[in-house]
């Protein structure tokens, strides 16, 4: 066991936990949820815009600027391609299209929960960003999130047509026209191949994550950051922290299920699709879940009701 790596990883883990708690309390105490939501939404739109510009540079073979940018992320341009095809996927400044999709799904969830003045426009734009990643898991999770939100808020017996829905219909048709071929290749064909057994990569990643666990360290794990790259948070928790760590994560998941079935399933799907508890995206996810679902209050010394974790 690498003691130095273990210590540094635990310090990093404690830093993330402490930072999330402090940011959460600060936002709650100052009623800044909507401000935080706007900032995160604008950041998401900026990331999408940068991703589209990068795709344009790739398609026009202007790679000089990109090579400088890639020094800070990932240098191989094949990471932008869908498999061995020439179809370009968007990953913007992230290392993987799936990582970008993970972040955008967090932002989409926040927008759908807050439902501010321009929430529909923002939700549509972020959804387009998720589609452009052509990440199978993230597109499927984003689609499920939208459909579950519609099922939760729209009752067919009480449905009333709103002209704003034309935006949604128009965008769906536009996406189908522009990205239909890409989605057909990335989602439809991929789904058929998975169901037929021809494409075993998705199952292999899910099962492979559990197969990488060291059976000699099931109780306490191998230590923070000592596992190989596991694309499943639950397997990651078991591998690094043992059964105790896995039970802790499962308990946290159970708490999130008490907020609602949609919240619990969304949290589970996201964490099955991506590992990495030392990744800031995971802690942003925890922060957003907390800000949109915790509803308890605390009385401070002055008798004021404040939001405290």
PDB file of C-alpha atoms in Angstrom:
ATOM      1  CA  UNK A   1       0.000   0.000   0.000  1.00  0.00           C
ATOM      2  CA  UNK A   2       1.291   3.446  -0.953  1.00  0.00           C
ATOM      3  CA  UNK A   3       1.065   5.347   2.357  1.00  0.00           C
ATOM      4  CA  UNK A   4       1.790   8.735   0.753  1.00  0.00           C
ATOM      5  CA  UNK A   5      -0.967   8.231  -1.834  1.00  0.00           C
ATOM      6  CA  UNK A   6      -3.340   7.046   0.893  1.00  0.00           C
ATOM      7  CA  UNK A   7      -2.709  10.127   3.058  1.00  0.00           C
ATOM      8  CA  UNK A   8      -2.988  12.570   0.165  1.00  0.00           C
ATOM      9  CA  UNK A   9      -6.183  10.915  -1.079  1.00  0.00           C
ATOM     10  CA  UNK A  10      -7.785  11.026   2.362  1.00  0.00           C
ATOM     11  CA  UNK A  11      -6.832  14.687   2.726  1.00  0.00           C
ATOM     12  CA  UNK A  12      -8.390  15.357  -0.677  1.00  0.00           C
ATOM     13  CA  UNK A  13     -11.518  13.438   0.307  1.00  0.00           C
ATOM     14  CA  UNK A  14     -11.862  15.383   3.570  1.00  0.00           C
ATOM     15  CA  UNK A  15     -11.299  18.621   1.653  1.00  0.00           C
ATOM     16  CA  UNK A  16     -14.145  17.820  -0.751  1.00  0.00           C
ATOM     17  CA  UNK A  17     -16.514  16.872   2.071  1.00  0.00           C
ATOM     18  CA  UNK A  18     -15.685  20.003   4.072  1.00  0.00           C
ATOM     19  CA  UNK A  19     -15.930  22.251   1.015  1.00  0.00           C
ATOM     20  CA  UNK A  20     -19.329  20.866  -0.003  1.00  0.00           C
ATOM     21  CA  UNK A  21     -20.696  21.349   3.524  1.00  0.00           C
ATOM     22  CA  UNK A  22     -19.387  24.937   3.725  1.00  0.00           C
ATOM     23  CA  UNK A  23     -20.698  25.893   0.282  1.00  0.00           C
ATOM     24  CA  UNK A  24     -24.046  24.267   1.023  1.00  0.00           C
ATOM     25  CA  UNK A  25     -24.448  26.128   4.322  1.00  0.00           C
ATOM     26  CA  UNK A  26     -23.340  29.437   2.799  1.00  0.00           C
ATOM     27  CA  UNK A  27     -25.809  29.147  -0.080  1.00  0.00           C
ATOM     28  CA  UNK A  28     -28.645  28.147   2.258  1.00  0.00           C
ATOM     29  CA  UNK A  29     -27.902  30.852   4.833  1.00  0.00           C
ATOM     30  CA  UNK A  30     -27.889  33.586   2.185  1.00  0.00           C
ATOM     31  CA  UNK A  31     -30.721  32.167   0.031  1.00  0.00           C
ATOM     32  CA  UNK A  32     -28.438  31.950  -2.991  1.00  0.00           C
ATOM     33  CA  UNK A  33     -29.881  28.773  -4.505  1.00  0.00           C
ATOM     34  CA  UNK A  34     -31.190  30.580  -7.581  1.00  0.00           C
ATOM     35  CA  UNK A  35     -27.948  32.531  -8.001  1.00  0.00           C
ATOM     36  CA  UNK A  36     -25.957  29.306  -7.820  1.00  0.00           C
ATOM     37  CA  UNK A  37     -28.365  27.717 -10.288  1.00  0.00           C
ATOM     38  CA  UNK A  38     -27.947  30.581 -12.769  1.00  0.00           C
ATOM     39  CA  UNK A  39     -24.158  30.501 -12.503  1.00  0.00           C
ATOM     40  CA  UNK A  40     -24.081  26.743 -13.038  1.00  0.00           C
ATOM     41  CA  UNK A  41     -26.481  26.995 -15.980  1.00  0.00           C
ATOM     42  CA  UNK A  42     -24.421  29.715 -17.659  1.00  0.00           C
ATOM     43  CA  UNK A  43     -21.266  27.669 -17.086  1.00  0.00           C
ATOM     44  CA  UNK A  44     -22.961  24.693 -18.730  1.00  0.00           C
ATOM     45  CA  UNK A  45     -23.966  26.770 -21.741  1.00  0.00           C
ATOM     46  CA  UNK A  46     -20.427  28.165 -21.986  1.00  0.00           C
ATOM     47  CA  UNK A  47     -18.962  24.650 -21.889  1.00  0.00           C
ATOM     48  CA  UNK A  48     -21.377  23.582 -24.637  1.00  0.00           C
ATOM     49  CA  UNK A  49     -20.436  26.614 -26.760  1.00  0.00           C
ATOM     50  CA  UNK A  50     -16.731  25.814 -26.357  1.00  0.00           C
ATOM     51  CA  UNK A  51     -17.453  22.206 -27.300  1.00  0.00           C
ATOM     52  CA  UNK A  52     -19.246  23.263 -30.485  1.00  0.00           C
ATOM     53  CA  UNK A  53     -16.331  25.543 -31.430  1.00  0.00           C
ATOM     54  CA  UNK A  54     -13.894  22.661 -30.878  1.00  0.00           C
ATOM     55  CA  UNK A  55     -16.016  20.397 -33.092  1.00  0.00           C
ATOM     56  CA  UNK A  56     -15.911  23.094 -35.787  1.00  0.00           C
ATOM     57  CA  UNK A  57     -12.111  23.283 -35.533  1.00  0.00           C
ATOM     58  CA  UNK A  58     -11.859  19.496 -35.850  1.00  0.00           C
ATOM     59  CA  UNK A  59     -14.179  19.356 -38.862  1.00  0.00           C
ATOM     60  CA  UNK A  60     -12.241  22.165 -40.583  1.00  0.00           C
ATOM     61  CA  UNK A  61      -8.880  20.583 -39.661  1.00  0.00           C
ATOM     62  CA  UNK A  62      -7.745  23.578 -37.586  1.00  0.00           C
ATOM     63  CA  UNK A  63      -5.920  21.587 -34.931  1.00  0.00           C
ATOM     64  CA  UNK A  64      -3.094  23.962 -33.948  1.00  0.00           C
ATOM     65  CA  UNK A  65      -5.182  25.754 -31.310  1.00  0.00           C
ATOM     66  CA  UNK A  66      -6.661  22.478 -30.106  1.00  0.00           C
ATOM     67  CA  UNK A  67      -3.257  20.896 -29.543  1.00  0.00           C
ATOM     68  CA  UNK A  68      -2.483  23.682 -27.069  1.00  0.00           C
ATOM     69  CA  UNK A  69      -5.819  23.191 -25.301  1.00  0.00           C
ATOM     70  CA  UNK A  70      -5.413  19.414 -25.209  1.00  0.00           C
ATOM     71  CA  UNK A  71      -2.187  19.760 -23.221  1.00  0.00           C
ATOM     72  CA  UNK A  72      -4.428  20.514 -20.211  1.00  0.00           C
ATOM     73  CA  UNK A  73      -6.927  17.709 -20.858  1.00  0.00           C
ATOM     74  CA  UNK A  74      -6.266  14.811 -23.208  1.00  0.00           C
ATOM     75  CA  UNK A  75      -4.017  14.907 -26.248  1.00  0.00           C
ATOM     76  CA  UNK A  76      -5.508  12.197 -28.488  1.00  0.00           C
ATOM     77  CA  UNK A  77      -8.043  13.534 -30.954  1.00  0.00           C
ATOM     78  CA  UNK A  78      -9.570  10.040 -31.372  1.00  0.00           C
ATOM     79  CA  UNK A  79     -11.339  10.585 -28.053  1.00  0.00           C
ATOM     80  CA  UNK A  80     -13.646  12.896 -30.006  1.00  0.00           C
ATOM     81  CA  UNK A  81     -14.684  10.123 -32.396  1.00  0.00           C
ATOM     82  CA  UNK A  82     -17.519   7.648 -31.988  1.00  0.00           C
ATOM     83  CA  UNK A  83     -15.696   4.317 -31.930  1.00  0.00           C
ATOM     84  CA  UNK A  84     -13.759   3.824 -35.140  1.00  0.00           C
ATOM     85  CA  UNK A  85     -16.119   6.016 -37.165  1.00  0.00           C
ATOM     86  CA  UNK A  86     -15.617   9.576 -38.357  1.00  0.00           C
ATOM     87  CA  UNK A  87     -18.571  10.847 -36.317  1.00  0.00           C
ATOM     88  CA  UNK A  88     -17.390  13.608 -33.971  1.00  0.00           C
ATOM     89  CA  UNK A  89     -18.555  13.601 -30.348  1.00  0.00           C
ATOM     90  CA  UNK A  90     -18.456  16.649 -28.107  1.00  0.00           C
ATOM     91  CA  UNK A  91     -16.311  16.526 -24.979  1.00  0.00           C
ATOM     92  CA  UNK A  92     -15.457  20.248 -24.807  1.00  0.00           C
ATOM     93  CA  UNK A  93     -12.748  20.716 -22.147  1.00  0.00           C
ATOM     94  CA  UNK A  94     -13.468  17.408 -20.408  1.00  0.00           C
ATOM     95  CA  UNK A  95     -11.352  14.269 -20.768  1.00  0.00           C
ATOM     96  CA  UNK A  96     -14.252  12.136 -22.034  1.00  0.00           C
ATOM     97  CA  UNK A  97     -17.608  12.823 -23.734  1.00  0.00           C
ATOM     98  CA  UNK A  98     -19.213  10.813 -20.907  1.00  0.00           C
ATOM     99  CA  UNK A  99     -17.657  13.136 -18.313  1.00  0.00           C
ATOM    100  CA  UNK A 100     -19.149  16.144 -20.083  1.00  0.00           C
ATOM    101  CA  UNK A 101     -22.482  14.323 -20.264  1.00  0.00           C
ATOM    102  CA  UNK A 102     -22.284  13.615 -16.528  1.00  0.00           C
ATOM    103  CA  UNK A 103     -21.845  17.318 -15.781  1.00  0.00           C
ATOM    104  CA  UNK A 104     -24.597  18.378 -18.180  1.00  0.00           C
ATOM    105  CA  UNK A 105     -27.022  15.857 -16.665  1.00  0.00           C
ATOM    106  CA  UNK A 106     -26.354  17.413 -13.250  1.00  0.00           C
ATOM    107  CA  UNK A 107     -27.113  20.839 -14.734  1.00  0.00           C
ATOM    108  CA  UNK A 108     -30.231  19.540 -16.481  1.00  0.00           C
ATOM    109  CA  UNK A 109     -31.497  18.090 -13.206  1.00  0.00           C
ATOM    110  CA  UNK A 110     -30.880  21.422 -11.439  1.00  0.00           C
ATOM    111  CA  UNK A 111     -32.751  23.341 -14.159  1.00  0.00           C
ATOM    112  CA  UNK A 112     -35.704  20.938 -14.097  1.00  0.00           C
ATOM    113  CA  UNK A 113     -35.908  21.173 -10.302  1.00  0.00           C
ATOM    114  CA  UNK A 114     -35.667  24.966 -10.044  1.00  0.00           C
ATOM    115  CA  UNK A 115     -37.877  25.808 -13.059  1.00  0.00           C
ATOM    116  CA  UNK A 116     -36.855  29.468 -13.245  1.00  0.00           C
ATOM    117  CA  UNK A 117     -38.118  31.988 -15.801  1.00  0.00           C
ATOM    118  CA  UNK A 118     -36.158  30.587 -18.737  1.00  0.00           C
ATOM    119  CA  UNK A 119     -35.934  27.016 -17.491  1.00  0.00           C
ATOM    120  CA  UNK A 120     -37.437  25.506 -20.638  1.00  0.00           C
ATOM    121  CA  UNK A 121     -34.938  27.234 -22.938  1.00  0.00           C
ATOM    122  CA  UNK A 122     -32.039  26.251 -20.696  1.00  0.00           C
ATOM    123  CA  UNK A 123     -33.279  22.655 -20.452  1.00  0.00           C
ATOM    124  CA  UNK A 124     -33.514  22.411 -24.237  1.00  0.00           C
ATOM    125  CA  UNK A 125     -30.017  23.836 -24.798  1.00  0.00           C
ATOM    126  CA  UNK A 126     -28.439  21.591 -22.169  1.00  0.00           C
ATOM    127  CA  UNK A 127     -30.276  18.582 -23.622  1.00  0.00           C
ATOM    128  CA  UNK A 128     -28.777  19.371 -27.029  1.00  0.00           C
ATOM    129  CA  UNK A 129     -25.360  19.444 -25.364  1.00  0.00           C
ATOM    130  CA  UNK A 130     -25.973  15.992 -23.871  1.00  0.00           C
ATOM    131  CA  UNK A 131     -27.022  14.655 -27.267  1.00  0.00           C
ATOM    132  CA  UNK A 132     -23.862  16.055 -28.878  1.00  0.00           C
ATOM    133  CA  UNK A 133     -21.694  13.982 -26.527  1.00  0.00           C
ATOM    134  CA  UNK A 134     -23.160  10.854 -28.143  1.00  0.00           C
ATOM    135  CA  UNK A 135     -22.390   9.108 -24.864  1.00  0.00           C
ATOM    136  CA  UNK A 136     -24.746   6.137 -24.774  1.00  0.00           C
ATOM    137  CA  UNK A 137     -25.169   6.083 -21.003  1.00  0.00           C
ATOM    138  CA  UNK A 138     -25.467   9.854 -20.570  1.00  0.00           C
ATOM    139  CA  UNK A 139     -27.943  10.324 -23.423  1.00  0.00           C
ATOM    140  CA  UNK A 140     -30.074   7.511 -21.999  1.00  0.00           C
ATOM    141  CA  UNK A 141     -29.906   8.972 -18.474  1.00  0.00           C
ATOM    142  CA  UNK A 142     -30.761  12.453 -19.771  1.00  0.00           C
ATOM    143  CA  UNK A 143     -33.717  11.053 -21.727  1.00  0.00           C
ATOM    144  CA  UNK A 144     -34.939   9.169 -18.664  1.00  0.00           C
ATOM    145  CA  UNK A 145     -34.599  12.322 -16.540  1.00  0.00           C
ATOM    146  CA  UNK A 146     -36.720  14.341 -18.966  1.00  0.00           C
ATOM    147  CA  UNK A 147     -39.373  11.638 -19.302  1.00  0.00           C
ATOM    148  CA  UNK A 148     -39.578  11.077 -15.544  1.00  0.00           C
ATOM    149  CA  UNK A 149     -39.956  14.831 -15.014  1.00  0.00           C
ATOM    150  CA  UNK A 150     -42.784  14.975 -17.548  1.00  0.00           C
ATOM    151  CA  UNK A 151     -44.458  11.982 -15.898  1.00  0.00           C
ATOM    152  CA  UNK A 152     -44.185  13.670 -12.500  1.00  0.00           C
ATOM    153  CA  UNK A 153     -45.560  17.077 -13.486  1.00  0.00           C
ATOM    154  CA  UNK A 154     -47.907  16.412 -16.410  1.00  0.00           C
ATOM    155  CA  UNK A 155     -51.175  14.555 -15.870  1.00  0.00           C
ATOM    156  CA  UNK A 156     -52.897  13.645 -19.121  1.00  0.00           C
ATOM    157  CA  UNK A 157     -56.333  14.201 -17.607  1.00  0.00           C
ATOM    158  CA  UNK A 158     -55.372  17.773 -16.655  1.00  0.00           C
ATOM    159  CA  UNK A 159     -53.121  18.535 -19.627  1.00  0.00           C
ATOM    160  CA  UNK A 160     -53.535  21.961 -21.213  1.00  0.00           C
ATOM    161  CA  UNK A 161     -51.693  22.998 -24.337  1.00  0.00           C
ATOM    162  CA  UNK A 162     -49.216  25.827 -23.911  1.00  0.00           C
ATOM    163  CA  UNK A 163     -47.597  27.622 -26.846  1.00  0.00           C
ATOM    164  CA  UNK A 164     -44.235  27.168 -25.139  1.00  0.00           C
ATOM    165  CA  UNK A 165     -44.528  23.461 -25.863  1.00  0.00           C
ATOM    166  CA  UNK A 166     -44.007  24.356 -29.521  1.00  0.00           C
ATOM    167  CA  UNK A 167     -40.395  25.084 -28.575  1.00  0.00           C
ATOM    168  CA  UNK A 168     -39.976  21.551 -27.285  1.00  0.00           C
ATOM    169  CA  UNK A 169     -41.663  19.989 -30.322  1.00  0.00           C
ATOM    170  CA  UNK A 170     -39.609  22.169 -32.661  1.00  0.00           C
ATOM    171  CA  UNK A 171     -36.350  21.293 -30.937  1.00  0.00           C
ATOM    172  CA  UNK A 172     -37.134  17.557 -31.006  1.00  0.00           C
ATOM    173  CA  UNK A 173     -37.817  17.753 -34.742  1.00  0.00           C
ATOM    174  CA  UNK A 174     -34.674  19.837 -35.276  1.00  0.00           C
ATOM    175  CA  UNK A 175     -32.546  17.346 -33.346  1.00  0.00           C
ATOM    176  CA  UNK A 176     -34.077  14.485 -35.338  1.00  0.00           C
ATOM    177  CA  UNK A 177     -33.281  16.217 -38.630  1.00  0.00           C
ATOM    178  CA  UNK A 178     -29.746  17.351 -37.801  1.00  0.00           C
ATOM    179  CA  UNK A 179     -28.512  14.572 -35.536  1.00  0.00           C
ATOM    180  CA  UNK A 180     -30.757  11.719 -36.641  1.00  0.00           C
ATOM    181  CA  UNK A 181     -27.972   9.807 -38.398  1.00  0.00           C
ATOM    182  CA  UNK A 182     -25.595  10.207 -35.451  1.00  0.00           C
ATOM    183  CA  UNK A 183     -28.212   9.176 -32.889  1.00  0.00           C
ATOM    184  CA  UNK A 184     -29.200   6.230 -35.054  1.00  0.00           C
ATOM    185  CA  UNK A 185     -25.599   5.012 -35.018  1.00  0.00           C
ATOM    186  CA  UNK A 186     -24.790   5.911 -31.398  1.00  0.00           C
ATOM    187  CA  UNK A 187     -28.040   4.935 -29.670  1.00  0.00           C
ATOM    188  CA  UNK A 188     -30.305   2.760 -31.800  1.00  0.00           C
ATOM    189  CA  UNK A 189     -27.690   0.503 -33.402  1.00  0.00           C
ATOM    190  CA  UNK A 190     -25.737   0.359 -30.134  1.00  0.00           C
ATOM    191  CA  UNK A 191     -28.873  -0.736 -28.255  1.00  0.00           C
ATOM    192  CA  UNK A 192     -29.578  -3.482 -30.785  1.00  0.00           C
ATOM    193  CA  UNK A 193     -25.981  -4.692 -30.583  1.00  0.00           C
ATOM    194  CA  UNK A 194     -26.088  -4.767 -26.779  1.00  0.00           C
ATOM    195  CA  UNK A 195     -29.376  -6.678 -26.730  1.00  0.00           C
ATOM    196  CA  UNK A 196     -28.106  -9.157 -29.320  1.00  0.00           C
ATOM    197  CA  UNK A 197     -24.835  -9.659 -27.471  1.00  0.00           C
ATOM    198  CA  UNK A 198     -22.751  -8.391 -30.388  1.00  0.00           C
ATOM    199  CA  UNK A 199     -21.596  -5.383 -28.365  1.00  0.00           C
ATOM    200  CA  UNK A 200     -20.489  -6.594 -24.959  1.00  0.00           C
ATOM    201  CA  UNK A 201     -18.547  -3.471 -23.995  1.00  0.00           C
ATOM    202  CA  UNK A 202     -21.304  -1.963 -21.836  1.00  0.00           C
ATOM    203  CA  UNK A 203     -21.865  -5.194 -19.900  1.00  0.00           C
ATOM    204  CA  UNK A 204     -18.120  -5.729 -19.696  1.00  0.00           C
ATOM    205  CA  UNK A 205     -17.640  -2.309 -18.079  1.00  0.00           C
ATOM    206  CA  UNK A 206     -20.383  -2.949 -15.540  1.00  0.00           C
ATOM    207  CA  UNK A 207     -19.211  -6.444 -14.680  1.00  0.00           C
ATOM    208  CA  UNK A 208     -15.539  -5.594 -15.085  1.00  0.00           C
ATOM    209  CA  UNK A 209     -15.778  -2.964 -12.360  1.00  0.00           C
ATOM    210  CA  UNK A 210     -16.786  -5.630  -9.839  1.00  0.00           C
ATOM    211  CA  UNK A 211     -14.213  -8.105 -11.131  1.00  0.00           C
ATOM    212  CA  UNK A 212     -11.381  -5.672 -10.348  1.00  0.00           C
ATOM    213  CA  UNK A 213     -12.159  -5.788  -6.618  1.00  0.00           C
ATOM    214  CA  UNK A 214      -9.493  -7.472  -4.482  1.00  0.00           C
ATOM    215  CA  UNK A 215     -11.261 -10.297  -2.638  1.00  0.00           C
ATOM    216  CA  UNK A 216      -8.535 -10.295   0.034  1.00  0.00           C
ATOM    217  CA  UNK A 217      -9.550  -6.798   1.199  1.00  0.00           C
ATOM    218  CA  UNK A 218     -13.339  -6.961   1.197  1.00  0.00           C
ATOM    219  CA  UNK A 219     -13.825  -5.696   4.753  1.00  0.00           C
ATOM    220  CA  UNK A 220     -11.783  -2.479   4.728  1.00  0.00           C
ATOM    221  CA  UNK A 221     -10.749  -2.219   1.076  1.00  0.00           C
ATOM    222  CA  UNK A 222      -7.345  -1.475  -0.414  1.00  0.00           C
ATOM    223  CA  UNK A 223      -7.317   2.185   0.645  1.00  0.00           C
ATOM    224  CA  UNK A 224      -8.354   5.474  -0.929  1.00  0.00           C
ATOM    225  CA  UNK A 225      -7.263   5.934  -4.567  1.00  0.00           C
ATOM    226  CA  UNK A 226      -5.598   2.499  -4.713  1.00  0.00           C
ATOM    227  CA  UNK A 227      -8.057   0.936  -7.150  1.00  0.00           C
ATOM    228  CA  UNK A 228      -7.673   0.936 -10.906  1.00  0.00           C
ATOM    229  CA  UNK A 229     -10.030   3.024 -13.011  1.00  0.00           C
ATOM    230  CA  UNK A 230     -13.470   1.630 -12.105  1.00  0.00           C
ATOM    231  CA  UNK A 231     -16.513   3.022 -13.932  1.00  0.00           C
ATOM    232  CA  UNK A 232     -18.977   2.292 -11.141  1.00  0.00           C
ATOM    233  CA  UNK A 233     -19.111   4.277  -7.908  1.00  0.00           C
ATOM    234  CA  UNK A 234     -20.498   1.385  -5.871  1.00  0.00           C
ATOM    235  CA  UNK A 235     -17.733  -0.966  -6.998  1.00  0.00           C
ATOM    236  CA  UNK A 236     -15.244   1.843  -6.342  1.00  0.00           C
ATOM    237  CA  UNK A 237     -16.500   2.239  -2.769  1.00  0.00           C
ATOM    238  CA  UNK A 238     -16.239  -1.511  -2.147  1.00  0.00           C
ATOM    239  CA  UNK A 239     -12.767  -1.728  -3.674  1.00  0.00           C
ATOM    240  CA  UNK A 240     -11.235   1.238  -1.828  1.00  0.00           C
ATOM    241  CA  UNK A 241     -13.157   1.194   1.469  1.00  0.00           C
ATOM    242  CA  UNK A 242     -14.494  -2.344   1.659  1.00  0.00           C
ATOM    243  CA  UNK A 243     -17.932  -3.457   2.766  1.00  0.00           C
ATOM    244  CA  UNK A 244     -18.078  -0.572   5.244  1.00  0.00           C
ATOM    245  CA  UNK A 245     -17.607   1.965   2.457  1.00  0.00           C
ATOM    246  CA  UNK A 246     -20.145   0.247   0.221  1.00  0.00           C
ATOM    247  CA  UNK A 247     -22.745   0.185   3.008  1.00  0.00           C
ATOM    248  CA  UNK A 248     -22.088   3.877   3.620  1.00  0.00           C
ATOM    249  CA  UNK A 249     -22.723   4.727  -0.034  1.00  0.00           C
ATOM    250  CA  UNK A 250     -25.795   2.485  -0.134  1.00  0.00           C
ATOM    251  CA  UNK A 251     -27.118   4.213   2.996  1.00  0.00           C
ATOM    252  CA  UNK A 252     -26.604   7.586   1.320  1.00  0.00           C
ATOM    253  CA  UNK A 253     -28.410   6.309  -1.758  1.00  0.00           C
ATOM    254  CA  UNK A 254     -31.264   5.163   0.473  1.00  0.00           C
ATOM    255  CA  UNK A 255     -31.543   8.665   1.951  1.00  0.00           C
ATOM    256  CA  UNK A 256     -31.762  10.127  -1.551  1.00  0.00           C
ATOM    257  CA  UNK A 257     -34.544   7.674  -2.410  1.00  0.00           C
ATOM    258  CA  UNK A 258     -36.540   9.234   0.450  1.00  0.00           C
ATOM    259  CA  UNK A 259     -36.526  12.495  -1.548  1.00  0.00           C
ATOM    260  CA  UNK A 260     -38.360  10.749  -4.360  1.00  0.00           C
ATOM    261  CA  UNK A 261     -38.138   7.801  -6.720  1.00  0.00           C
ATOM    262  CA  UNK A 262     -36.837  10.023  -9.527  1.00  0.00           C
ATOM    263  CA  UNK A 263     -34.041  11.369  -7.334  1.00  0.00           C
ATOM    264  CA  UNK A 264     -32.991   7.935  -6.124  1.00  0.00           C
ATOM    265  CA  UNK A 265     -33.008   6.303  -9.550  1.00  0.00           C
ATOM    266  CA  UNK A 266     -31.173   9.276 -11.086  1.00  0.00           C
ATOM    267  CA  UNK A 267     -28.488   9.178  -8.401  1.00  0.00           C
ATOM    268  CA  UNK A 268     -28.065   5.420  -8.833  1.00  0.00           C
ATOM    269  CA  UNK A 269     -27.888   5.529 -12.634  1.00  0.00           C
ATOM    270  CA  UNK A 270     -25.329   8.329 -12.605  1.00  0.00           C
ATOM    271  CA  UNK A 271     -23.094   6.521 -10.133  1.00  0.00           C
ATOM    272  CA  UNK A 272     -23.346   3.199 -11.938  1.00  0.00           C
ATOM    273  CA  UNK A 273     -22.203   4.934 -15.124  1.00  0.00           C
ATOM    274  CA  UNK A 274     -19.202   6.753 -13.679  1.00  0.00           C
ATOM    275  CA  UNK A 275     -16.807   6.129 -10.821  1.00  0.00           C
ATOM    276  CA  UNK A 276     -14.463   8.517  -9.071  1.00  0.00           C
ATOM    277  CA  UNK A 277     -15.305   9.825  -5.597  1.00  0.00           C
ATOM    278  CA  UNK A 278     -12.166  12.002  -5.783  1.00  0.00           C
ATOM    279  CA  UNK A 279     -13.547  13.694  -8.898  1.00  0.00           C
ATOM    280  CA  UNK A 280     -15.044  17.164  -8.253  1.00  0.00           C
ATOM    281  CA  UNK A 281     -18.016  16.287 -10.473  1.00  0.00           C
ATOM    282  CA  UNK A 282     -19.206  13.735  -7.924  1.00  0.00           C
ATOM    283  CA  UNK A 283     -19.167  16.349  -5.164  1.00  0.00           C
ATOM    284  CA  UNK A 284     -20.909  18.900  -7.372  1.00  0.00           C
ATOM    285  CA  UNK A 285     -23.569  16.222  -7.865  1.00  0.00           C
ATOM    286  CA  UNK A 286     -23.873  15.764  -4.085  1.00  0.00           C
ATOM    287  CA  UNK A 287     -24.128  19.545  -3.609  1.00  0.00           C
ATOM    288  CA  UNK A 288     -26.884  19.889  -6.218  1.00  0.00           C
ATOM    289  CA  UNK A 289     -28.840  16.959  -4.755  1.00  0.00           C
ATOM    290  CA  UNK A 290     -28.587  18.583  -1.330  1.00  0.00           C
ATOM    291  CA  UNK A 291     -29.583  22.063  -2.492  1.00  0.00           C
ATOM    292  CA  UNK A 292     -32.632  20.808  -4.357  1.00  0.00           C
ATOM    293  CA  UNK A 293     -33.930  18.291  -1.823  1.00  0.00           C
ATOM    294  CA  UNK A 294     -32.942  19.029   1.789  1.00  0.00           C
ATOM    295  CA  UNK A 295     -35.800  20.907   3.444  1.00  0.00           C
ATOM    296  CA  UNK A 296     -34.938  21.000   7.131  1.00  0.00           C
ATOM    297  CA  UNK A 297     -34.219  24.166   9.139  1.00  0.00           C
ATOM    298  CA  UNK A 298     -32.038  25.059  12.067  1.00  0.00           C
ATOM    299  CA  UNK A 299     -32.576  27.823  14.648  1.00  0.00           C
ATOM    300  CA  UNK A 300     -29.442  29.889  15.268  1.00  0.00           C
ATOM    301  CA  UNK A 301     -28.551  31.850  18.431  1.00  0.00           C
ATOM    302  CA  UNK A 302     -30.657  34.806  17.324  1.00  0.00           C
ATOM    303  CA  UNK A 303     -33.735  32.658  16.918  1.00  0.00           C
ATOM    304  CA  UNK A 304     -33.619  32.884  13.118  1.00  0.00           C
ATOM    305  CA  UNK A 305     -34.491  29.933  10.908  1.00  0.00           C
ATOM    306  CA  UNK A 306     -31.536  29.053   8.696  1.00  0.00           C
ATOM    307  CA  UNK A 307     -30.725  26.210   6.335  1.00  0.00           C
ATOM    308  CA  UNK A 308     -27.984  24.084   7.824  1.00  0.00           C
ATOM    309  CA  UNK A 309     -26.586  20.707   6.879  1.00  0.00           C
TER     310      UNK A 309
END
